[in-house]
Every structure is written in C-alpha cells, then in structure tokens.
Amino acid sequence: MYTRSLPWISSARSPDQRSRNLAASIKKDPAHLGISVILSTYNQPEWLERALWAYAGQRGAAPFEVLVADDGSAPDTAARINSLRPQLPFVLRHLWQPDQGFRKCLALNRAIAQARGDYLIFSDGDCLPRSDLVATHLALRAPGRFLSGGYIKLPMSTSLALTREQIERGRHGDYDWLLAHGLKPGRKADRLRANRWRARLMDAISPARASWNGHNASAWRQDLLAVNGFDQRMQYGGEDRELGERLVRLGIAGKRVRHRAIVVHLDQPRGYVEAEMIDANRAIRRAAAKAAARWTDHGLSPSAHHRHRPV
C-alpha cells in the first residue's frame, strides 16, 4: 500500500517478548535507534513554519527526521516546506495526499509506514515544542509504554508574537515572556515554571489518565504496527484517543509526561468540527471497547489483517 514495507512484527509473538527485544536493543545501542517526528498539517503554512523552527532549536537530542503528514493542503504549504528545507538541521519529508475531506488518520498512517525511525513522536503542525521535547521523549521512552505529553494553548495575540526570531531565542518556552505577551496564568501554564524534580512529581501524582494525545505523544513504531495504526474511519474528535485505547488493550500502557514533555499550541479556528463527526467517532470507540479490540481492520493494512494479525 505504501512505499516502505510493513514487517508488522519481527519473530516476537507477544507484547512481552517485543518489550524484551526492545530493552536489549536500547541497552546495546541507546543513541542509534532512529527517531522520527510526525507532524500533521492542513493549510497552515505560517504555523507549520514556526513549528519547524522550534524543532530546529531542539537541544540534547539525537538526530531525528521530521515527516509532515499533510491532509491535502494547498500548494503554498509545499512551497513553504521546500524553501525551508535547506535551512533546517534535520531531514524534512513532506507526505501529501489529495484533499478529500478530513482524512488525518490516513495521513498519519502513511507517515508511520514511511518513517525511518524505530521510535515515533507525534504532534501537530500548529504546536511548538519546548527545546527539550525530543530529548525528553527519548529519555523517558521504555519498552511496553507510550508517552502522553502535555500542551499549553496560546491566545492568538501570543501566537502571532512568536516570530522566527523569538522562537530561536526560546521564547515559546519562556513563562514570563509568554505572560507578557498575552498568555493567561493558570495550572497548565505553570508547567513551564516547574523544575525537573517538580515536573516529575506532578506527573507522578496527577489524576489525569495517560491518554494518547495527538498534539504530543510517542510510541515504538512496532507497537503502532501491532495495532494496525490509526482507524481511518475516524473523523475529527477523539481519533487520537481511540488509538491509545487499542494500545492499552494490547498491553502497551500509557505514561504521563505532561509536565515534562511540553508543546505550546498556537491558536486557530476549528471550522471543521461537526456534531455528526463526534457522534460517529464515539460509536466507533464504544464498539471497539465492547469488543476489547486491539486491532483495527481500517488501518495501515486493511487487506492483510488475517495474515499479519499479531498473536
């Protein structure tokens, strides 16, 4: 279906065996298991450019690639990516598909299939990663787990104030600067002020469920293949959570890192939200929960599930 072959899982036949294999690989060579960052986008070249500059400023991270999973943007997005590519310190790949309505899950599945990394970090093209985001996901990854990161939503005035110059100076992770430019103080904003010890403590005691959050989550590629990726029937609203629920049923538990792995979310309108989409998504999630489904027949490889379904 896609250009990269899908070797669903190696000879490992269970989540426990796959986890043991991963643990051995990490111990043997922790720095060279490749990392892919997958960013979804649709007709937001200005915000996407800001996100790419923020990824260019990542500190302490092993080399990584960025894949833009584009759900049918107009040509100006491709033009912007092509102009930025020579200026960025990472491999940037643009995976575009025709605009045929909301098909974000298909775009993300295409990116999973073509990612070169063993470990995948997911976010959106309107989210700016704090300068330690990639390094934090890398440091906290563990076999048999996915990571559930956090976000801070910015008002439009603050979003517009974050120019390339300000991003390169790290202002998108600077609590005082953001407050001075329109961010309102609050519990989520306080995450930016937490030191490493406090952030770890807050993640440990938080009552929030470690759900899969499309704006900031990560997992081993082989675990995503084991559940057949995103369910491509899903429209806007809960499509990310549904994937996480199947991972948990497979035995891949979520881990809260919302106070340690942080993105700031640029403001945007959401004109594509419709009640019918939300209702249809809820019905899919209810049916999957009732069946205790780990695998979706509407994912990465719809035609191969009988042959490749993991045991």
XYZ file of C-alpha atoms in Angstrom:
311
model
C 0.000 0.000 0.000
C 2.842 2.391 0.847
C 6.430 2.720 -0.274
C 8.004 1.255 2.856
C 7.361 -2.424 3.507
C 5.433 -3.315 6.642
C 7.252 -6.081 8.515
C 4.470 -5.982 11.119
C 6.400 -7.508 13.935
C 9.594 -9.477 13.875
C 9.725 -13.010 15.181
C 8.440 -11.809 18.546
C 4.914 -13.122 19.069
C 3.790 -11.281 22.207
C 3.992 -7.774 23.707
C 6.237 -9.117 26.482
C 8.682 -10.652 24.015
C 8.716 -7.494 21.883
C 9.414 -5.450 25.020
C 12.323 -7.699 25.974
C 13.767 -7.367 22.475
C 13.469 -3.567 22.660
C 15.077 -3.447 26.092
C 18.030 -5.428 24.778
C 18.353 -3.088 21.781
C 18.291 0.032 23.964
C 20.924 -1.388 26.302
C 23.151 -2.352 23.384
C 22.961 0.930 21.461
C 20.763 3.612 23.110
C 21.834 6.505 20.879
C 21.282 4.987 17.472
C 17.716 3.752 17.472
C 16.307 6.235 14.981
C 13.739 8.885 15.870
C 11.009 10.203 13.581
C 8.841 13.212 14.431
C 5.453 13.154 12.671
C 3.556 16.443 12.335
C 0.020 16.616 10.966
C -0.982 19.689 8.982
C -3.705 21.138 6.786
C -3.476 24.589 5.182
C -1.475 26.255 7.956
C 1.904 27.067 6.380
C 2.570 30.011 8.715
C 2.079 27.900 11.837
C 3.920 24.932 10.332
C 6.947 27.108 9.626
C 7.006 28.219 13.259
C 6.832 24.591 14.388
C 9.741 23.629 12.133
C 11.894 26.450 13.513
C 11.120 25.200 17.011
C 12.241 21.683 16.062
C 15.405 23.219 14.613
C 16.142 24.502 18.121
C 15.939 21.157 19.906
C 18.754 20.633 22.397
C 20.378 17.468 23.645
C 18.537 15.230 21.199
C 19.905 12.515 18.967
C 19.496 13.169 15.220
C 15.906 12.876 14.055
C 13.826 13.275 10.917
C 10.561 15.208 10.577
C 7.697 13.924 8.442
C 4.878 16.344 7.626
C 1.662 14.320 7.293
C -0.331 16.652 5.049
C -4.068 16.046 4.665
C -4.414 17.917 1.372
C -3.023 21.421 1.884
C -2.898 23.911 -0.978
C 0.399 24.292 -2.895
C 1.648 27.102 -0.643
C 2.424 24.559 2.079
C 4.698 22.548 -0.222
C 6.349 25.760 -1.395
C 6.998 26.813 2.192
C 8.467 23.409 3.080
C 10.724 23.423 0.019
C 12.033 26.885 0.878
C 12.735 25.905 4.485
C 14.303 22.503 3.864
C 17.867 23.762 3.086
C 17.859 25.863 6.267
C 16.901 23.111 8.717
C 19.312 20.797 10.584
C 17.196 17.666 10.109
C 15.792 15.620 7.252
C 12.367 17.044 6.344
C 9.934 14.897 4.363
C 6.562 16.090 3.058
C 3.875 13.406 2.640
C 0.900 14.968 0.860
C -2.436 13.442 -0.108
C -5.351 14.968 -2.074
C -7.924 16.967 -0.134
C -10.939 14.669 0.079
C -12.295 15.782 3.425
C -10.902 15.069 6.880
C -8.501 12.148 6.403
C -5.921 12.921 9.048
C -5.748 9.289 10.185
C -4.827 8.168 6.673
C -2.118 10.843 6.507
C -0.702 9.712 9.851
C -0.750 6.064 8.804
C 1.180 6.932 5.654
C 3.772 8.655 7.840
C 4.035 5.659 10.185
C 4.553 3.389 7.193
C 7.307 5.561 5.733
C 9.039 6.620 8.958
C 12.654 5.515 9.195
C 12.776 5.701 12.970
C 12.150 2.914 15.449
C 10.628 5.460 17.834
C 7.950 7.922 16.681
C 6.977 11.251 18.244
C 3.623 12.724 17.169
C 2.471 16.321 17.246
C 0.614 18.844 15.113
C 1.952 21.475 12.770
C 0.460 24.212 14.951
C 2.333 23.117 18.088
C 5.758 24.442 19.074
C 7.922 22.015 21.056
C 9.860 23.309 24.010
C 13.574 22.996 23.297
C 13.873 19.761 25.286
C 10.842 17.945 23.845
C 12.599 15.406 21.619
C 15.297 14.732 24.223
C 12.631 14.263 26.903
C 10.648 11.758 24.858
C 13.870 9.915 24.088
C 14.985 9.842 27.732
C 11.619 8.665 29.069
C 10.747 6.063 26.437
C 10.515 2.496 27.669
C 9.577 -0.870 26.194
C 5.890 -1.653 26.571
C 4.917 2.005 27.105
C 3.716 5.003 25.150
C 4.204 8.567 26.396
C 1.390 11.061 26.950
C 2.735 14.610 26.758
C 1.167 17.946 27.595
C 0.294 21.216 25.913
C -0.403 24.840 26.736
C -2.862 26.643 24.486
C -1.882 30.162 23.470
C -4.234 33.006 22.553
C -3.941 34.478 19.078
C -2.032 37.556 20.249
C 0.676 35.391 21.793
C 0.746 33.061 18.792
C 1.361 35.953 16.402
C 4.088 37.404 18.642
C 6.124 34.201 18.284
C 8.135 35.126 15.211
C 11.111 33.138 13.976
C 13.441 35.385 15.965
C 11.504 34.832 19.186
C 11.311 31.085 18.603
C 15.064 30.902 18.009
C 15.508 32.685 21.340
C 13.330 30.060 23.023
C 10.531 32.444 23.951
C 7.862 29.799 23.269
C 9.104 28.030 26.400
C 9.636 31.182 28.469
C 6.831 31.558 31.026
C 7.453 35.245 31.798
C 7.724 36.227 28.126
C 4.522 34.403 27.221
C 2.629 36.059 30.084
C 3.914 39.456 28.978
C 2.541 38.748 25.503
C -0.965 37.631 26.366
C -0.871 34.165 27.936
C -3.100 33.981 30.988
C -1.647 32.346 34.115
C -3.123 29.047 35.179
C -2.478 25.434 36.077
C -1.355 24.398 32.593
C 0.815 27.474 32.098
C 2.544 26.714 35.400
C 4.062 23.617 33.785
C 6.569 25.932 32.123
C 7.852 27.051 35.541
C 8.314 23.612 37.055
C 11.863 22.406 37.604
C 12.772 18.837 36.713
C 12.037 17.443 40.178
C 8.665 19.183 40.497
C 7.632 18.239 36.969
C 8.395 14.591 37.674
C 6.446 14.741 40.928
C 3.429 16.359 39.259
C 3.384 13.687 36.575
C 3.518 11.003 39.259
C 0.618 12.349 41.349
C -1.593 13.701 38.565
C -5.022 12.026 38.430
C -5.214 12.582 34.668
C -5.333 9.450 32.552
C -2.301 8.824 30.341
C -4.241 9.033 27.081
C -2.824 9.225 23.570
C -2.810 12.941 22.757
C -2.274 13.713 19.089
C -0.583 17.020 19.855
C 2.126 15.352 21.980
C 2.595 11.592 22.225
C 5.190 8.994 21.323
C 5.489 5.238 20.883
C 7.599 2.486 19.400
C 6.840 2.010 15.718
C 6.490 -1.731 16.148
C 3.749 -1.222 18.763
C 1.803 1.018 16.382
C 2.119 -1.601 13.664
C 0.868 -4.225 16.111
C -2.500 -2.427 16.388
C -2.554 -1.512 12.658
C -2.143 2.214 13.269
C -4.951 4.745 13.321
C -8.531 3.798 12.434
C -9.102 5.624 9.145
C -12.870 5.795 9.664
C -12.299 8.292 12.462
C -13.074 11.942 11.813
C -12.136 14.930 13.958
C -12.643 14.434 17.673
C -11.174 11.523 19.598
C -9.306 9.914 16.708
C -6.089 10.040 18.720
C -7.641 8.654 21.907
C -9.013 5.642 20.022
C -5.502 4.595 19.019
C -4.311 4.861 22.608
C -7.184 2.729 23.849
C -6.207 -0.095 21.495
C -2.568 0.169 22.552
C -3.604 -0.223 26.189
C -5.656 -3.317 25.345
C -2.571 -4.751 23.654
C -0.639 -4.287 26.883
C 1.155 -1.046 25.921
C 0.466 1.192 28.913
C 0.459 4.968 28.758
C 2.855 7.002 30.893
C 2.088 10.587 31.944
C 4.822 13.046 30.988
C 2.602 16.126 30.629
C 4.677 18.259 32.978
C 7.999 17.208 31.427
C 7.284 16.952 27.676
C 5.590 20.199 26.647
C 4.368 21.885 23.491
C 2.619 25.226 23.154
C -0.428 25.178 20.901
C -0.846 28.116 18.528
C -4.371 29.470 18.199
C -6.535 28.504 15.239
C -10.206 28.306 14.244
C -11.810 24.861 14.069
C -14.464 25.207 11.401
C -14.351 21.516 10.523
C -15.891 20.325 13.801
C -19.355 18.834 13.280
C -21.582 17.052 15.772
C -22.045 14.143 13.361
C -18.278 13.546 13.321
C -18.109 13.441 17.098
C -21.074 11.064 17.344
C -19.654 8.697 14.711
C -16.283 8.629 16.453
C -17.880 7.859 19.798
C -19.774 4.969 18.227
C -16.527 3.523 16.822
C -14.829 3.829 20.203
C -17.758 2.211 22.013
C -17.800 -0.702 19.567
C -14.039 -1.175 19.913
C -14.285 -1.116 23.708
C -17.133 -3.637 23.714
C -15.111 -5.992 21.507
C -11.905 -5.348 23.501
C -10.352 -4.586 20.113
C -6.605 -4.179 19.833
C -6.510 -4.262 16.041
C -8.460 -2.176 13.530
C -9.376 -3.556 10.128
C -9.458 0.061 8.889
C -5.839 0.992 9.498
C -2.426 0.734 7.903
C -3.070 -2.511 6.060
C -6.799 -3.215 5.686
C -6.246 -6.250 3.473
C -3.576 -8.024 5.488
C -5.030 -8.356 8.971
C -5.735 -12.073 8.844
C -2.212 -12.926 7.774
C -0.331 -10.438 9.912
C -2.503 -10.006 12.988
C -0.135 -10.324 15.989
C -0.756 -13.213 18.381
